[in-house]
Coordinates of C-alpha atoms in Angstrom, one line a residue:
Chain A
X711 CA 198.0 204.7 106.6
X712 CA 200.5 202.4 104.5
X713 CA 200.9 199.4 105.7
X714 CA 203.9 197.2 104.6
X715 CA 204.3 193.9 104.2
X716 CA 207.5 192.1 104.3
X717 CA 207.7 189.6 101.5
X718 CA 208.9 186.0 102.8
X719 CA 212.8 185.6 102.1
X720 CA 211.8 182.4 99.8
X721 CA 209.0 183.0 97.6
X722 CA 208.9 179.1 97.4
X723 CA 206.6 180.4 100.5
X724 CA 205.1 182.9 98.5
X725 CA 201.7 181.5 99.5
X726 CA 202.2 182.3 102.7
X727 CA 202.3 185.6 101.7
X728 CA 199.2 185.2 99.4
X729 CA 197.5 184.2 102.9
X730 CA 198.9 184.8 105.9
X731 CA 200.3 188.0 106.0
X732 CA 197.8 190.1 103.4
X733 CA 195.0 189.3 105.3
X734 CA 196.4 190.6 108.2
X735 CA 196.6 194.2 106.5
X736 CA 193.7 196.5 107.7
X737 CA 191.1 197.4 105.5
X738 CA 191.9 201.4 104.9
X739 CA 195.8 200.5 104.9
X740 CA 197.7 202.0 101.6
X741 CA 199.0 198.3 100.8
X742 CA 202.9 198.3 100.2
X743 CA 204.6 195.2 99.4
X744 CA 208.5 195.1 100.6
X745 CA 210.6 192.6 98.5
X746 CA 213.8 193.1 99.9
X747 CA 214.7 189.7 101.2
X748 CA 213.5 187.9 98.2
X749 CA 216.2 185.8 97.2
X750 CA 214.4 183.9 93.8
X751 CA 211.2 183.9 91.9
X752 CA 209.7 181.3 90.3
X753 CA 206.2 181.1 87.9
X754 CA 204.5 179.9 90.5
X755 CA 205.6 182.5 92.6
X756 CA 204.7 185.4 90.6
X757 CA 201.6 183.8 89.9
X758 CA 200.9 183.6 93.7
X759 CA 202.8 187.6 94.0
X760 CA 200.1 188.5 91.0
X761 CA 197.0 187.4 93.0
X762 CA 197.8 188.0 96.3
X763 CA 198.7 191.8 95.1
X764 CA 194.9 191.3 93.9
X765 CA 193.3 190.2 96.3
X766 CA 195.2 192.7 98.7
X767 CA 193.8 195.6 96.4
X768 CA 190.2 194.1 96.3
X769 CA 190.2 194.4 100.1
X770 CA 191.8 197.5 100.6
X771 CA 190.0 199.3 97.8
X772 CA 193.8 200.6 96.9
X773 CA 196.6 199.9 94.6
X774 CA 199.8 197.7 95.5
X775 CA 202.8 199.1 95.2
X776 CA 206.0 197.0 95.3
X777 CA 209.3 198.4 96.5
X778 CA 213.0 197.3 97.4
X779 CA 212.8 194.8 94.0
X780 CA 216.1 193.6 93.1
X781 CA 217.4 194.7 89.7
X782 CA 217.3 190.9 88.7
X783 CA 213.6 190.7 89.9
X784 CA 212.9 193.5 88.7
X785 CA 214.1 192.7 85.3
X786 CA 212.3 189.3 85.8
X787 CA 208.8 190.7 86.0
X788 CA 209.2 193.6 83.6
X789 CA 209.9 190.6 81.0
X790 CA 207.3 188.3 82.2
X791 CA 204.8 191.7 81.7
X792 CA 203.6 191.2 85.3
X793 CA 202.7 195.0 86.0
X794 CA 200.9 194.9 82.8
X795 CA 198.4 192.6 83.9
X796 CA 196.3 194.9 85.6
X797 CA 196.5 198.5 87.5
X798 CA 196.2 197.1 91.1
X799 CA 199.6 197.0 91.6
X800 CA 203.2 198.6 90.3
X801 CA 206.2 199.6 91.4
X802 CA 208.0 203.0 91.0
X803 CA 211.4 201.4 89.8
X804 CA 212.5 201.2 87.0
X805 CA 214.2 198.6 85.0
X806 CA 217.7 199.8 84.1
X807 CA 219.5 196.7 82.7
X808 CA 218.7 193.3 82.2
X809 CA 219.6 190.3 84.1
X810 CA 220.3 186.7 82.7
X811 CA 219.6 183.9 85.2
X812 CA 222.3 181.0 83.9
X813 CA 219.4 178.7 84.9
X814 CA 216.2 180.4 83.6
X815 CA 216.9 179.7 79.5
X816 CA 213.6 181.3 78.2
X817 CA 210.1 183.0 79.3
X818 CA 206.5 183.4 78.2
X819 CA 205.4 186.9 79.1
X820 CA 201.9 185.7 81.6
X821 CA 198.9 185.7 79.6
X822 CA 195.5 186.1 80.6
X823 CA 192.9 184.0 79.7
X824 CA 188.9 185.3 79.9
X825 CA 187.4 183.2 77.6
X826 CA 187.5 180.8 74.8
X827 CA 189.2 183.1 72.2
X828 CA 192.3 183.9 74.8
X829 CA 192.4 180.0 75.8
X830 CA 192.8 179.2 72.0
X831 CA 195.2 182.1 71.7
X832 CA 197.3 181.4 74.7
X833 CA 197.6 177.6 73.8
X834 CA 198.7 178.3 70.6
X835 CA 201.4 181.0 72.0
X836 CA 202.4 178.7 74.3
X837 CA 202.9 175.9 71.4
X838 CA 204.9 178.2 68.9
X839 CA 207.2 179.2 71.6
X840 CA 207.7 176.2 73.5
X841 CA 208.5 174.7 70.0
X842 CA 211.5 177.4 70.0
X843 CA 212.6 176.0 73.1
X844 CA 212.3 172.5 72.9
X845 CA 213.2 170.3 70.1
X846 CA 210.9 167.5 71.0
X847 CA 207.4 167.8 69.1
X848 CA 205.8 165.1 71.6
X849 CA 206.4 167.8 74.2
X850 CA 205.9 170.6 73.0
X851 CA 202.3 169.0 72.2
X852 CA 201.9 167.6 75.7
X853 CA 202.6 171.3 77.0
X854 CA 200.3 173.0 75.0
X855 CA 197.9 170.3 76.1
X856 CA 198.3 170.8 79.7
X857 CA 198.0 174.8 79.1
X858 CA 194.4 174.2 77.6
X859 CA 193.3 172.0 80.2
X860 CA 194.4 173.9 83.4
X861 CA 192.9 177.1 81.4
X862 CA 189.9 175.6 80.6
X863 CA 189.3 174.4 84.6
X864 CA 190.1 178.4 85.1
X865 CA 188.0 179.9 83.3
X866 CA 185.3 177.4 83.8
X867 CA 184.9 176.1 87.0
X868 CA 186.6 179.6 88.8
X869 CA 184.2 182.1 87.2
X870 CA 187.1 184.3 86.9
X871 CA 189.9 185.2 84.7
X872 CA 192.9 182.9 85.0
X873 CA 196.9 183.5 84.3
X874 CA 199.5 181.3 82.8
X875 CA 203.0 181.6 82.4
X876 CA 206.0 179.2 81.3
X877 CA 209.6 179.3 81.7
X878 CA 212.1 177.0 80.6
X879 CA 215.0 175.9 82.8
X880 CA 218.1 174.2 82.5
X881 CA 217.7 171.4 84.6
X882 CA 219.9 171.6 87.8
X883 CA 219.3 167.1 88.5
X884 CA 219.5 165.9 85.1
X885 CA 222.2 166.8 82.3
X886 CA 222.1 167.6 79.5
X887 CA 217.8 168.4 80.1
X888 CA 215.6 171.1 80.4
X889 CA 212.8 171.9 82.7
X890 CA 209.1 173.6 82.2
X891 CA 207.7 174.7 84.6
X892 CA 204.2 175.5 83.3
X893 CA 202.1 177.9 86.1
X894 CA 198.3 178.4 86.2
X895 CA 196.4 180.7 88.7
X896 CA 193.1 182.1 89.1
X897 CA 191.0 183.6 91.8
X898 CA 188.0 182.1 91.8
X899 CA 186.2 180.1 94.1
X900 CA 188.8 177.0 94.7
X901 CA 188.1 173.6 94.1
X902 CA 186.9 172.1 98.1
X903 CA 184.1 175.6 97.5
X904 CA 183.1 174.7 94.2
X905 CA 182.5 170.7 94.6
X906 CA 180.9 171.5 97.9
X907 CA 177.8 173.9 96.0
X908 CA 177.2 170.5 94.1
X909 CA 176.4 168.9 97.3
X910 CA 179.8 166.7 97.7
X911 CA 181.9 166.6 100.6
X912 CA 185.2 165.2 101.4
X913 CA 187.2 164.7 104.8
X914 CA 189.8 167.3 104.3
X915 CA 190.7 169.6 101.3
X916 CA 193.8 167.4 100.2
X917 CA 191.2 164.5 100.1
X918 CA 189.2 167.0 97.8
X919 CA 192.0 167.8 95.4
X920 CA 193.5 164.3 95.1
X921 CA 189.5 163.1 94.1
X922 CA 189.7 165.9 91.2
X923 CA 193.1 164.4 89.9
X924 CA 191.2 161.0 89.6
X925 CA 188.9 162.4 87.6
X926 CA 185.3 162.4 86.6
X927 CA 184.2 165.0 89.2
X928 CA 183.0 168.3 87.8
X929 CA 182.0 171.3 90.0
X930 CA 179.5 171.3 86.9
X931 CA 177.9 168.0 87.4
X932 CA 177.9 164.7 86.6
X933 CA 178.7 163.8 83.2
X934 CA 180.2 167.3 82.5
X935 CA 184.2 166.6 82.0
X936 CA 185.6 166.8 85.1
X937 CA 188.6 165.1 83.7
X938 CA 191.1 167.9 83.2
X939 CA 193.1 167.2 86.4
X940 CA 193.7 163.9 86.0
X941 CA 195.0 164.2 82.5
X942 CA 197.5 167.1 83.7
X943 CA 198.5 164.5 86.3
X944 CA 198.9 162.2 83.7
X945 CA 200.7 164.2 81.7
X946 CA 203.5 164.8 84.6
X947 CA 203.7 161.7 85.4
X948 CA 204.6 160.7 81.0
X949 CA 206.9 163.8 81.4
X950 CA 210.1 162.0 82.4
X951 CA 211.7 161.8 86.2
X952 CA 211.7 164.6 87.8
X953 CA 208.0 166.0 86.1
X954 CA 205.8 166.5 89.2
X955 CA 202.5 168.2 89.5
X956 CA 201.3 171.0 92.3
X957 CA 198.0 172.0 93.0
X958 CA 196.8 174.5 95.6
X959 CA 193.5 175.0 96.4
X960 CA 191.4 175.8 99.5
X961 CA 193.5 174.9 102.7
X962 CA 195.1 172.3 101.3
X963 CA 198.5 171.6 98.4
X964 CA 198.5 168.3 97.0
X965 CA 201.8 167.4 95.2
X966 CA 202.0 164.2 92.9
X967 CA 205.6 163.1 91.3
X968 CA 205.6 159.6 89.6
X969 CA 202.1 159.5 90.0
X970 CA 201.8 159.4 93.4
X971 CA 199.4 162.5 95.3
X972 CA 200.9 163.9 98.7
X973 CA 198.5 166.0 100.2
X974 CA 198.9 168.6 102.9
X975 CA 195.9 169.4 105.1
X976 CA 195.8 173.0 107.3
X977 CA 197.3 176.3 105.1
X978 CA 195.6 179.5 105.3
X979 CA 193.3 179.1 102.8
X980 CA 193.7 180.7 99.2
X981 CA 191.5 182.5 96.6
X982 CA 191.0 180.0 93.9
X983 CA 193.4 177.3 92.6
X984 CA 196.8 178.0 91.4
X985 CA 198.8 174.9 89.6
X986 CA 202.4 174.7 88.7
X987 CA 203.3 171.3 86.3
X988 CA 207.0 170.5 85.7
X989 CA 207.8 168.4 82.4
X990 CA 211.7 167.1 81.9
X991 CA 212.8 167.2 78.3
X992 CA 216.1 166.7 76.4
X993 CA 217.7 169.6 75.4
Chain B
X401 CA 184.6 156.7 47.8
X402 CA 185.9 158.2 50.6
X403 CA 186.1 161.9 51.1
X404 CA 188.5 163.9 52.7
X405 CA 189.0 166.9 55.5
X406 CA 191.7 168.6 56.5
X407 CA 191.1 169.4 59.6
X408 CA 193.5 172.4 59.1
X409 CA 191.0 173.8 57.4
X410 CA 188.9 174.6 60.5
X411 CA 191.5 177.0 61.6
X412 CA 191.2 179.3 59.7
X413 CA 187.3 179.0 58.8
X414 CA 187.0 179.7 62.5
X415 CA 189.5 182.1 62.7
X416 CA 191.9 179.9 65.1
X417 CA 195.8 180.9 64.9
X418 CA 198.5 178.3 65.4
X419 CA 197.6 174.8 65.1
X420 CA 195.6 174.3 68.2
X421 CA 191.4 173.5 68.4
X422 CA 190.8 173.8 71.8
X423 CA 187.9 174.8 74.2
X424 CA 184.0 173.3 74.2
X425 CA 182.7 176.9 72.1
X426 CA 185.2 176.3 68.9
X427 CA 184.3 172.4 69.4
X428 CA 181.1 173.6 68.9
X429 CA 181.7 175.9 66.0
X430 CA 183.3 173.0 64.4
X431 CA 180.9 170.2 64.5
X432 CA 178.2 171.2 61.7
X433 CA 181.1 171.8 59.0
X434 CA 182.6 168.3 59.9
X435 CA 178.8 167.5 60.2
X436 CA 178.4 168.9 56.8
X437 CA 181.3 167.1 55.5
X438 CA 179.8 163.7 56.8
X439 CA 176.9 164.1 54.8
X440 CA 178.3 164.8 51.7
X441 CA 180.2 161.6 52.1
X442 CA 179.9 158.2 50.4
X443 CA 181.6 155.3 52.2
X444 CA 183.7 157.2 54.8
X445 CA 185.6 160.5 55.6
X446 CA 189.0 160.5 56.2
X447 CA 190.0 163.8 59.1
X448 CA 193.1 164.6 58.2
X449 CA 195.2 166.1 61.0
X450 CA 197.7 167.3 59.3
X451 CA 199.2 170.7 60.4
X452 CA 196.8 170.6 63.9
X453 CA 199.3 169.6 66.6
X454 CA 196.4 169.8 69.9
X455 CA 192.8 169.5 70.1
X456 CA 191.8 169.1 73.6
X457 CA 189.1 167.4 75.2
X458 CA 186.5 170.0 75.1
X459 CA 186.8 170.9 71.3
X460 CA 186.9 166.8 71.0
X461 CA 183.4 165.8 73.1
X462 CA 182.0 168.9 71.0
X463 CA 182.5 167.7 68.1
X464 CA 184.4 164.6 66.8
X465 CA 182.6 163.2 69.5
X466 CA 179.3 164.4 68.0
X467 CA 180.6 163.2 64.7
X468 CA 181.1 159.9 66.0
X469 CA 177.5 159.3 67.3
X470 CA 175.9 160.6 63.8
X471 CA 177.8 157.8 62.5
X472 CA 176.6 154.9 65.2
X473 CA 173.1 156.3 65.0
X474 CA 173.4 156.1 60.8
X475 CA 172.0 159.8 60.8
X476 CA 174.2 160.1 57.9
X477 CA 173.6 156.6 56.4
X478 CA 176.2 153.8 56.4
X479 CA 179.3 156.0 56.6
X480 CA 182.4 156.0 58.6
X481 CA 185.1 158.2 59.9
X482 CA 189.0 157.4 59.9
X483 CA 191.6 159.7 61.6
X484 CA 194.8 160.1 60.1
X485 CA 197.9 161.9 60.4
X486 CA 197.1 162.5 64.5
X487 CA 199.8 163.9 66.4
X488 CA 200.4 161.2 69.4
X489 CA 198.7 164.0 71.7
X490 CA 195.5 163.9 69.5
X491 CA 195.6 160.2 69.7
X492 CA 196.4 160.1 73.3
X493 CA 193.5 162.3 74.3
X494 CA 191.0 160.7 71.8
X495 CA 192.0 157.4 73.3
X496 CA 191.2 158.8 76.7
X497 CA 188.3 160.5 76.1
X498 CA 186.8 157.4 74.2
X499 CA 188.2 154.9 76.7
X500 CA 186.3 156.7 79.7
X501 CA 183.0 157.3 78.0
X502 CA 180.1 155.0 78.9
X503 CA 178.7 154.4 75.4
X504 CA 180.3 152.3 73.4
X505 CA 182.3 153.3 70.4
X506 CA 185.8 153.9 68.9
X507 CA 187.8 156.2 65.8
X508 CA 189.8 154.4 63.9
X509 CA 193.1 155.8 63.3
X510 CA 195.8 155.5 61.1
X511 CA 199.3 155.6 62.8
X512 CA 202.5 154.4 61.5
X513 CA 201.1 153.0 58.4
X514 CA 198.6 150.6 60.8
X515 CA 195.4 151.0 61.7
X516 CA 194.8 151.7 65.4
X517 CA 191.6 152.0 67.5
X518 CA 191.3 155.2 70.3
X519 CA 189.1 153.7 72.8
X520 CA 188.0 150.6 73.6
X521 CA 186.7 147.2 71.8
X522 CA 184.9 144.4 73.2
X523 CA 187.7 141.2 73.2
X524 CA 185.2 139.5 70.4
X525 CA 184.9 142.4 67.9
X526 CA 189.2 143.4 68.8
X527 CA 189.9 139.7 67.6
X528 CA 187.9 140.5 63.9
X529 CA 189.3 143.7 63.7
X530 CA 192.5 142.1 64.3
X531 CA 191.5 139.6 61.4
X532 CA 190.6 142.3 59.1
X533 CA 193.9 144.0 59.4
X534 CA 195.5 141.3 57.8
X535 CA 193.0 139.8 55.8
X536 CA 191.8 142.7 54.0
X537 CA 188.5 141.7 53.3
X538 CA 186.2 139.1 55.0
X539 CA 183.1 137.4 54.6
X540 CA 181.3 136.1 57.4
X541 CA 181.6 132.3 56.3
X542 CA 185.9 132.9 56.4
X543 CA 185.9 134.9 59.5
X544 CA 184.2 131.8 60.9
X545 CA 186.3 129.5 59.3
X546 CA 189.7 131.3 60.9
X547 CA 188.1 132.0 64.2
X548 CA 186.0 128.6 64.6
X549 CA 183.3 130.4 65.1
X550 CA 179.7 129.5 63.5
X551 CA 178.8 132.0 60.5
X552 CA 176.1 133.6 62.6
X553 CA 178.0 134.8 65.2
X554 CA 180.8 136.0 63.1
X555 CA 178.3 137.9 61.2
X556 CA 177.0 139.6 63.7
X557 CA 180.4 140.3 64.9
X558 CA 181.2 141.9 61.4
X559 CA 178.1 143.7 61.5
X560 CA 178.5 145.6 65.2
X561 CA 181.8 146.5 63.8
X562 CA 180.1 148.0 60.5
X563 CA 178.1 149.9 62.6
X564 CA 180.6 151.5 64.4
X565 CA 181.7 152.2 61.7
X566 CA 184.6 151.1 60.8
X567 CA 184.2 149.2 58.0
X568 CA 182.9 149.4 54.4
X569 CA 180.5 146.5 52.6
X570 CA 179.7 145.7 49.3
X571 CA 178.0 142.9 48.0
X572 CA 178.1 139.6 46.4
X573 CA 176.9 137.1 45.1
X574 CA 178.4 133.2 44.8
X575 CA 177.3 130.1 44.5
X576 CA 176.3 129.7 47.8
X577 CA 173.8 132.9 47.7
X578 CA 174.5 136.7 47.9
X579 CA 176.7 137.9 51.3
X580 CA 178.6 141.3 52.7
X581 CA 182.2 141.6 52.2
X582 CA 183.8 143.8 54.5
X583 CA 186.3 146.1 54.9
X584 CA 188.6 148.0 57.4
X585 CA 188.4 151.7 56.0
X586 CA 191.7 153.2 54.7
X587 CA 192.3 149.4 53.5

């Protein structure tokens, strides 16, 4: 039986499509992924696209196929080497010109990251190319910084493998600057799961989350780091007006700009954590 | 004399590309050759980060970290450690990393030409420092002089900050009996 799933017309709401609508699909169902009314997608989007395709293959036992793409989207994850991050899902189309976004300057294929070596590899990719991008060192440092602490908290506190991707915009609220938008995603337990096996408990999720970007709480125990969070928050907020951080994790999305954490209680929940982290730049 | 690391040099004796230590295993990996390096010093080592651009807090609790207790615990003898040529992300997450732990303790850095601390110093021991930046050398009878202190507290001042490790001491002797000189290393 195929079962298709109409992919939200915004994949800003992508992780309602992570959530709401792939756990509706039966268990025996040939999962088909329809992406038709997709107007835009973003890192954290194909991040989300990535892992709920996974997550919809785990359950169903079968690969995901995607159909309808839009040449432009298309094109998009062809560059970005989604399909080539694993055989649970593809699509039959094929890619038969590129597209240039006017806004989207450059893009870091997604990388995968399993364990020390690929952290250390991936940071280091991400620093060479960012440098291309970006003239200011500062930055390019700060990014490769954030990279190695959101894949750290991936791979160690998710027991899975995590992804990263970054793409460099042309910033559509300040001239003359660029944006990065730095994505991180795994599938791993989520951070309200992991802090509660070490006996802590919070009132809500968002509570949860915000209490990680403080720092000093590790899901591997007291005096064990726990501090990656709260430097990646830190880092946004150095990165210039308009940097922001977003972390989603459990039932909860907790978004901090200038510093400040805005949590949101109450979303279907999602396998493991998925981050997105915005720095401003000059061009 | 003091002896000096690049810290490039880990790179490619662990077989890291790019410029970037990263992760709690390569910290690992790392800390016996810097620890190796300590104990082949005489009066301090200088890390030279010149051509790494990151090293994240996991590789740094792993080993400069490690580093910085064999010096406070003397396993190594009266020797210190100076960071230079840190990118202002390496300094920024040594700072934080240092400012955060319980234990006391600090690097000294070189930045701009000036010697910086990453962490955090007691008001008492920041005002000597602060002294020994622009004196150069100090005894403990003229660091009590300029800070109205008496001579016993301002030598035990200099003292916690030699064991820290941040300064070398010689010897010598005056009329008035035989005392420490210090100095900030790098000076």
């Amino acid at each position: 039986m195929v079962d298709t799933v109409l992919a939200p017309a915004s994949l800003s709401q992508s992780e309602r499509l992570f959530t709401d609508h792939l756990l509706r699909v039966p268990l025996n169902a040939i999962p088909v992924i329809d992406m038709a009314a997709v107007d835009f997608i973003e890192p954290l989007d194909s991040m989300f696209l990535l892992l709920g395709a996974r997550s919809l293959a785990k359950r169903t036992g079968q690969r995901v196929e995607l159909i309808n793409l839009q040449s432009a989207h298309l094109s998009y994850l062809d560059r970005i080497a989604f399909f080539e991050q694993g055989d649970w899902v593809y699509t039959r189309q094929r890619v038969k010109k590129w597209h240039k976004n006017r806004d989207s300057m450059k893009v870091m294929e997604l990388a995968r990251v399993t364990d020390h070596r690929s952290v250390s590899d991936t940071v280091a990719r991400v620093r060479t190319i960012v440098g291309k991008w970006v003239l200011d060192e500062d930055l390019c440092d700060s990014t490769a910084s954030v990279v190695a602490e959101l894949c750290n908290n991936a791979r160690e506190h998710s027991g899975q493998e995590g992804y990263v991707t970054v793409q460099c915009y042309q910033s559509r609220h300040f001239e003359g600057q660029v944006s990065l938008h730095i994505a991180v995603g795994d599938s791993g337990k989520g951070i309200p799961a992991a802090l509660v096996e070490i006996g802590k408990s919070f009132s809500s999720d968002a509570e949860c989350i915000k209490r990680v970007l403080k720092g000093g709480l590790s899901s591997k125990g007291p005096g064990k780091g726990g501090d990656g969070l709260r430097k990646v928050r830190a880092a946004a907020r150095a990165g210039g007006e308009g940097s922001s951080l977003l972390v989603r994790s459990g039932r909860a999305v907790v978004a901090s700009e200038a510093g400040i954490p805005r949590g949101r209680n109450g979303l279907p929940p999602v396998e493991g954590t998925q981050a997105l982290v915005i720095l401003q730049a000059s061009a | 004399m003091p002896r000096t690391f690049p810290v490039s040099q880990l790179l490619a004796r662990l077989g890291i590309p790019g410029e970037v230590l990263v992760t709690a295993e390569y910290g690992q990996e790392a800390y016996p050759i810097l620890a190796d390096e300590l104990h082949q010093t005489h009066d301090y080592l200088i890390l030279d980060f010149h051509g790494v651009r990151v090293v994240d807090t996991s590789f740094a609790r792993e080993s400069l970290l490690r580093l910085l207790d064999d010096v406070i615990q003397r396993r190594f003898g009266e020797v210190g450690v100076l960071i230079i040529n840190a990118s202002k992300d390496i300094f920024t997450n040594l700072d934080d990393m240092m400012s955060r732990r319980k234990q006391k303790g600090f690097f000294l850095v070189r930045r701009n030409d000036e010697l910086d601390i990453a962490g955090n110093l007691e008001p008492n021991l920041l005002e000597v420092l602060n002294l020994l930046r622009k004196s150069k050398e100090l005894t403990a009878r003229e660091a009590a002089d300029l800070l109205g202190l008496e001579v016993n507290t301002a030598s035990t001042r200099l003292k916690k900050l030699h064991d820290f490790g941040a300064t070398v001491r010689y010897e010598e002797t005056t009329e008035s009996g035989r005392q420490h000189v210090y100095r900030l290393l790098g000076d």
